[in-house]
Amino acid sequence: MKKSTKIILITSACLIFGGILIAGISGAVGGTRQFKQLVDSQALDFDLPWEDAKLKITTGGIYFTNEDEDKEDENGRPFDAPEGVIGNYEVDGEIKNVELNLGAGSIEVRKSKDGKVNIEADDDMRIECDYDDETLKISTKLIGDIQILGFSVGDVQPSGSATVYLPDQMYEEVTLDMGAGEFTGDLPECKKMSVRLGAGECDLDYIKAEEVELEVGAGECTIGYLEAEEVNADIAMGEFKAKAAIGKDFDAKVGMGEIAMEIIGEEDDFDYDVTVGAGEVRIGTRSYSGVGSGGSQKNGQDREIEVD
């Protein structure tokens, strides 16, 4: 075989492998529903050119495996990991704070009818619960790691779905920290709420809190109705959309992302302070665009919209 032919074949193999790797990484940070259907059908499992070796792409990551060495649980999954919490989680004490730490998969949060913490999950999801110092912590559990030539180079997140039912009460603080995947439902009422979204989609029906802090990296966050005294939003490259009733202040910092807010009230109900680095800011009938543009408008109100 000519040297040039070998170079072409090696280069082609590297490009194909790189494409597969990129597809796996894309799935790991959220993916589309079509992508998840391909994963579920095992259409993204590839045989490698050595005996019994496979490359698997899931919504939780990409990993290499040897069929002879796979360990399968009772559901046929190639992971040796304990089941997470499914059913009722008993809490010995009062819940004042809730922390939701979600790596991937599809999670829905609803109000429980019996006033208890209940969890429903499919076979591909792992949920961990912990209660300490009046704080309930609910997290997705890693189900494996990414192996390349026997070395661990990353984690495999769950790709299934779960529904979490929380007691319908007033909490001190609720925190949602989401890496990727999908999150839907409505978070319980609280004094302070923090939502941090790395990638993926977050679609909330309703939020009511005295103070709301929102951070969006490259994902998309939609809130059907947001009711709060103060809202602080930091949007890097993603999107934030909401209809809102804001009692006092709305402070927004936008990088390369987008905010679309429908704020209940009249335009003159707020004072305004706008600074534009790039892009465009539109507030009611006012429009600001171009580097270094902006302005302020004082209407004698004790409520302010500040956009940077």
Short mmCIF file of C-alpha atoms in Angstrom, two decimals:
data_model
loop_
_atom_site.label_atom_id
_atom_site.label_comp_id
_atom_site.label_asym_id
_atom_site.label_seq_id
_atom_site.Cartn_x
_atom_site.Cartn_y
_atom_site.Cartn_z
CA MET A 1 0.00 0.00 0.00
CA LYS A 2 1.31 3.43 -0.91
CA LYS A 3 2.32 5.77 1.87
CA SER A 4 -0.14 8.41 0.67
CA THR A 5 -2.99 5.86 0.80
CA LYS A 6 -2.12 4.94 4.39
CA ILE A 7 -2.12 8.60 5.35
CA ILE A 8 -5.54 9.11 3.76
CA LEU A 9 -6.99 6.04 5.50
CA ILE A 10 -5.58 7.04 8.90
CA THR A 11 -6.81 10.61 8.48
CA SER A 12 -10.28 9.38 7.49
CA ALA A 13 -10.44 7.09 10.52
CA CYS A 14 -9.45 9.96 12.82
CA LEU A 15 -12.10 12.24 11.32
CA ILE A 16 -14.79 9.57 11.70
CA PHE A 17 -13.77 8.93 15.30
CA GLY A 18 -13.71 12.68 15.99
CA GLY A 19 -17.22 13.02 14.59
CA ILE A 20 -18.47 10.23 16.82
CA LEU A 21 -16.76 11.82 19.83
CA ILE A 22 -18.33 15.22 19.13
CA ALA A 23 -21.75 13.61 18.77
CA GLY A 24 -21.30 11.93 22.14
CA ILE A 25 -20.24 15.13 23.85
CA SER A 26 -23.20 16.95 22.32
CA GLY A 27 -25.52 14.34 23.77
CA ALA A 28 -23.82 14.61 27.16
CA VAL A 29 -24.70 18.30 27.46
CA GLY A 30 -28.37 17.99 26.72
CA GLY A 31 -29.11 16.67 23.28
CA THR A 32 -32.37 16.69 21.38
CA ARG A 33 -35.31 14.35 21.73
CA GLN A 34 -34.36 12.78 18.39
CA PHE A 35 -30.87 12.13 19.74
CA LYS A 36 -32.31 10.47 22.85
CA GLN A 37 -34.48 8.23 20.68
CA LEU A 38 -31.36 7.09 18.81
CA VAL A 39 -29.65 6.36 22.14
CA ASP A 40 -32.63 4.35 23.40
CA SER A 41 -32.64 2.27 20.21
CA GLN A 42 -28.87 1.62 20.57
CA ALA A 43 -28.36 3.08 17.09
CA LEU A 44 -25.31 4.90 18.44
CA ASP A 45 -23.49 1.75 19.63
CA PHE A 46 -20.51 1.02 17.38
CA ASP A 47 -18.32 -2.08 17.05
CA LEU A 48 -14.61 -1.30 17.25
CA PRO A 49 -12.00 -3.14 15.20
CA TRP A 50 -10.81 -5.34 18.03
CA GLU A 51 -12.54 -8.30 19.61
CA ASP A 52 -15.75 -7.65 21.60
CA ALA A 53 -15.01 -3.91 21.91
CA LYS A 54 -17.75 -1.30 21.52
CA LEU A 55 -18.09 2.46 21.62
CA LYS A 56 -21.34 3.60 23.20
CA ILE A 57 -22.84 7.10 23.04
CA THR A 58 -25.52 8.07 25.54
CA THR A 59 -27.12 11.31 26.69
CA GLY A 60 -24.93 10.98 29.76
CA GLY A 61 -21.64 10.72 27.92
CA ILE A 62 -19.48 8.53 25.68
CA TYR A 63 -17.62 5.42 26.82
CA PHE A 64 -15.75 2.37 25.58
CA THR A 65 -16.52 -1.11 26.76
CA ASN A 66 -15.53 -4.72 26.26
CA GLU A 67 -18.56 -7.00 26.12
CA ASP A 68 -16.75 -9.78 27.95
CA GLU A 69 -16.06 -7.42 30.85
CA ASP A 70 -19.47 -5.74 31.02
CA LYS A 71 -21.36 -6.09 34.27
CA GLU A 72 -25.11 -5.94 33.80
CA ASP A 73 -27.74 -5.37 36.45
CA GLU A 74 -31.17 -7.00 36.51
CA ASN A 75 -32.36 -4.57 33.82
CA GLY A 76 -29.51 -5.39 31.43
CA ARG A 77 -27.63 -2.12 31.94
CA PRO A 78 -23.84 -2.33 31.52
CA PHE A 79 -23.19 -0.66 34.87
CA ASP A 80 -22.54 -2.05 38.30
CA ALA A 81 -24.22 0.71 40.31
CA PRO A 82 -26.77 0.56 43.13
CA GLU A 83 -30.33 1.69 42.54
CA GLY A 84 -31.29 5.17 43.68
CA VAL A 85 -34.24 6.13 45.84
CA ILE A 86 -37.64 5.17 44.41
CA GLY A 87 -40.80 5.59 46.44
CA ASN A 88 -41.26 7.46 49.70
CA TYR A 89 -38.26 9.11 51.35
CA GLU A 90 -38.74 9.48 55.09
CA VAL A 91 -37.52 12.76 56.57
CA ASP A 92 -36.87 12.86 60.31
CA GLY A 93 -37.47 16.55 60.94
CA GLU A 94 -38.68 19.79 59.37
CA ILE A 95 -37.64 20.66 55.82
CA LYS A 96 -36.71 24.34 55.53
CA ASN A 97 -34.41 24.19 52.50
CA VAL A 98 -34.38 22.14 49.29
CA GLU A 99 -31.35 21.55 47.05
CA LEU A 100 -31.83 19.92 43.65
CA ASN A 101 -28.55 18.90 41.96
CA LEU A 102 -29.24 17.39 38.56
CA GLY A 103 -26.53 16.20 36.19
CA ALA A 104 -28.57 14.97 33.20
CA GLY A 105 -31.69 13.11 32.22
CA SER A 106 -35.27 14.36 32.46
CA ILE A 107 -36.61 15.56 35.83
CA GLU A 108 -40.07 16.82 36.75
CA VAL A 109 -40.95 18.38 40.13
CA ARG A 110 -44.53 18.48 41.42
CA LYS A 111 -46.37 19.07 44.71
CA SER A 112 -47.06 15.93 46.69
CA LYS A 113 -50.64 15.21 47.67
CA ASP A 114 -49.75 13.43 50.91
CA GLY A 115 -47.27 16.03 52.20
CA LYS A 116 -44.33 13.62 51.86
CA VAL A 117 -41.28 13.35 49.62
CA ASN A 118 -42.00 10.83 46.88
CA ILE A 119 -39.94 9.84 43.86
CA GLU A 120 -40.88 7.97 40.70
CA ALA A 121 -38.10 6.96 38.30
CA ASP A 122 -37.61 4.72 35.29
CA ASP A 123 -34.93 2.04 34.95
CA ASP A 124 -32.28 4.41 33.56
CA MET A 125 -32.42 7.02 36.31
CA ARG A 126 -30.64 7.09 39.68
CA ILE A 127 -31.76 9.49 42.41
CA GLU A 128 -30.04 10.10 45.74
CA CYS A 129 -31.72 11.78 48.73
CA ASP A 130 -30.13 13.15 51.85
CA TYR A 131 -31.53 15.12 54.78
CA ASP A 132 -29.25 17.11 57.05
CA ASP A 133 -29.60 20.27 59.13
CA GLU A 134 -33.17 20.98 57.92
CA THR A 135 -32.06 20.70 54.28
CA LEU A 136 -33.36 18.11 51.81
CA LYS A 137 -30.83 17.31 49.07
CA ILE A 138 -31.94 15.47 45.93
CA SER A 139 -29.33 14.57 43.32
CA THR A 140 -28.92 12.46 40.23
CA LYS A 141 -26.45 9.67 40.83
CA LEU A 142 -23.61 8.84 38.43
CA ILE A 143 -24.08 5.42 36.84
CA GLY A 144 -20.58 4.80 35.55
CA ASP A 145 -17.49 6.38 34.10
CA ILE A 146 -16.02 6.95 30.66
CA GLN A 147 -13.23 4.48 30.00
CA ILE A 148 -10.53 4.88 27.34
CA LEU A 149 -8.02 2.02 27.22
CA GLY A 150 -8.84 1.19 30.81
CA PHE A 151 -8.44 4.75 32.11
CA SER A 152 -11.32 6.75 33.57
CA VAL A 153 -11.62 10.11 31.78
CA GLY A 154 -15.09 11.27 32.83
CA ASP A 155 -18.48 10.41 34.29
CA VAL A 156 -21.56 8.82 32.77
CA GLN A 157 -24.68 10.72 33.83
CA PRO A 158 -28.11 9.05 33.96
CA SER A 159 -30.21 9.34 30.81
CA GLY A 160 -33.60 8.33 32.20
CA SER A 161 -36.45 10.31 33.71
CA ALA A 162 -37.87 10.87 37.18
CA THR A 163 -40.66 12.77 38.93
CA VAL A 164 -39.99 14.28 42.36
CA TYR A 165 -42.94 15.19 44.60
CA LEU A 166 -42.22 17.76 47.33
CA PRO A 167 -44.44 18.85 50.23
CA ASP A 168 -46.49 21.95 49.37
CA GLN A 169 -45.22 24.44 51.94
CA MET A 170 -43.25 27.67 52.33
CA TYR A 171 -39.47 27.05 52.33
CA GLU A 172 -36.61 29.29 53.38
CA GLU A 173 -34.47 28.57 50.31
CA VAL A 174 -34.81 26.41 47.19
CA THR A 175 -31.82 25.80 44.91
CA LEU A 176 -31.86 24.17 41.48
CA ASP A 177 -28.39 23.39 40.09
CA MET A 178 -28.69 21.75 36.69
CA GLY A 179 -25.87 20.60 34.42
CA ALA A 180 -27.76 19.36 31.36
CA GLY A 181 -30.88 17.48 30.33
CA GLU A 182 -34.45 18.64 30.89
CA PHE A 183 -36.21 20.02 33.94
CA THR A 184 -39.96 20.72 34.09
CA GLY A 185 -42.66 21.39 36.67
CA ASP A 186 -43.06 24.01 39.37
CA LEU A 187 -40.71 24.73 42.25
CA PRO A 188 -42.25 25.30 45.68
CA GLU A 189 -42.77 28.77 47.15
CA CYS A 190 -39.83 30.10 49.18
CA LYS A 191 -38.12 33.23 50.46
CA LYS A 192 -35.03 32.83 48.23
CA MET A 193 -34.75 30.82 45.06
CA SER A 194 -31.58 30.15 43.05
CA VAL A 195 -31.64 28.55 39.60
CA ARG A 196 -28.32 27.68 37.93
CA LEU A 197 -28.53 26.13 34.47
CA GLY A 198 -25.42 25.04 32.61
CA ALA A 199 -27.01 23.57 29.48
CA GLY A 200 -30.16 21.79 28.48
CA GLU A 201 -33.72 23.04 29.02
CA CYS A 202 -35.54 24.27 32.11
CA ASP A 203 -39.31 24.84 31.72
CA LEU A 204 -41.01 25.96 34.94
CA ASP A 205 -44.74 26.58 35.29
CA TYR A 206 -44.60 28.95 38.25
CA ILE A 207 -42.13 30.54 40.64
CA LYS A 208 -43.00 32.59 43.70
CA ALA A 209 -40.27 33.91 45.98
CA GLU A 210 -39.16 37.09 47.67
CA GLU A 211 -35.79 36.96 45.89
CA VAL A 212 -34.84 35.05 42.72
CA GLU A 213 -31.32 34.54 41.40
CA LEU A 214 -30.99 33.04 37.93
CA GLU A 215 -27.83 31.97 36.08
CA VAL A 216 -27.95 30.50 32.58
CA GLY A 217 -24.83 29.30 30.78
CA ALA A 218 -25.71 27.87 27.37
CA GLY A 219 -29.16 26.49 28.06
CA GLU A 220 -32.72 27.76 27.82
CA CYS A 221 -34.91 28.70 30.79
CA THR A 222 -38.63 29.46 30.44
CA ILE A 223 -40.89 30.43 33.34
CA GLY A 224 -44.63 30.57 32.75
CA TYR A 225 -45.21 33.03 35.60
CA LEU A 226 -42.61 34.56 37.90
CA GLU A 227 -43.68 36.44 41.01
CA ALA A 228 -40.93 38.03 43.11
CA GLU A 229 -39.84 41.21 44.85
CA GLU A 230 -36.32 41.11 43.41
CA VAL A 231 -34.95 39.24 40.39
CA ASN A 232 -31.26 38.99 39.44
CA ALA A 233 -30.58 37.31 36.09
CA ASP A 234 -27.14 36.51 34.66
CA ILE A 235 -27.39 35.12 31.12
CA ALA A 236 -24.12 34.13 29.42
CA MET A 237 -25.00 32.48 26.09
CA GLY A 238 -28.43 31.01 26.72
CA GLU A 239 -32.02 32.26 26.75
CA PHE A 240 -34.38 33.34 29.50
CA LYS A 241 -38.09 33.92 28.86
CA ALA A 242 -40.78 34.72 31.42
CA LYS A 243 -43.94 36.56 32.26
CA ALA A 244 -43.34 38.30 35.57
CA ALA A 245 -44.85 40.36 38.35
CA ILE A 246 -41.89 42.14 39.98
CA GLY A 247 -42.52 44.02 43.18
CA LYS A 248 -39.31 46.02 43.31
CA ASP A 249 -36.15 45.47 41.22
CA PHE A 250 -35.06 43.55 38.13
CA ASP A 251 -31.30 43.39 37.52
CA ALA A 252 -30.13 41.66 34.32
CA LYS A 253 -26.64 40.97 33.00
CA VAL A 254 -26.51 39.56 29.47
CA GLY A 255 -23.42 38.36 27.61
CA MET A 256 -24.18 36.78 24.23
CA GLY A 257 -27.56 35.45 25.29
CA GLU A 258 -31.12 36.76 25.23
CA ILE A 259 -33.76 37.82 27.75
CA ALA A 260 -37.41 38.22 26.81
CA MET A 261 -39.50 39.41 29.78
CA GLU A 262 -43.14 40.43 29.85
CA ILE A 263 -43.36 42.46 33.05
CA ILE A 264 -46.84 43.21 34.34
CA GLY A 265 -47.53 46.92 34.84
CA GLU A 266 -47.04 50.21 33.05
CA GLU A 267 -43.80 51.41 31.53
CA ASP A 268 -43.65 54.37 33.92
CA ASP A 269 -43.96 52.10 36.98
CA PHE A 270 -40.18 51.63 36.98
CA ASP A 271 -36.97 53.64 36.84
CA TYR A 272 -34.50 52.44 34.20
CA ASP A 273 -30.73 52.17 33.95
CA VAL A 274 -29.41 50.58 30.74
CA THR A 275 -25.84 49.94 29.53
CA VAL A 276 -25.19 48.24 26.17
CA GLY A 277 -21.91 46.53 25.33
CA ALA A 278 -23.16 44.81 22.17
CA GLY A 279 -26.54 43.90 20.77
CA GLU A 280 -29.81 45.64 21.55
CA VAL A 281 -31.98 46.37 24.60
CA ARG A 282 -35.67 47.17 24.22
CA ILE A 283 -37.80 48.21 27.18
CA GLY A 284 -41.34 49.16 26.26
CA THR A 285 -41.09 51.98 23.72
CA ARG A 286 -37.41 52.55 24.48
CA SER A 287 -34.64 51.01 22.38
CA TYR A 288 -30.87 51.05 22.96
CA SER A 289 -28.31 49.54 20.57
CA GLY A 290 -24.65 49.84 19.70
CA VAL A 291 -21.46 49.61 21.74
CA GLY A 292 -21.40 52.09 24.61
CA SER A 293 -25.03 53.15 24.25
CA GLY A 294 -27.59 53.20 27.01
CA GLY A 295 -29.27 55.64 29.31
CA SER A 296 -31.35 56.09 32.40
CA GLN A 297 -34.89 57.20 33.06
CA LYS A 298 -36.13 58.34 36.45
CA ASN A 299 -39.87 58.20 36.96
CA GLY A 300 -39.81 58.81 40.71
CA GLN A 301 -40.50 55.14 41.48
CA ASP A 302 -39.03 52.90 44.13
CA ARG A 303 -38.78 50.12 41.52
CA GLU A 304 -35.94 49.78 39.03
CA ILE A 305 -35.02 47.80 35.92
CA GLU A 306 -31.27 47.65 35.40
CA VAL A 307 -29.80 45.99 32.30
CA ASP A 308 -26.11 45.57 31.52
#
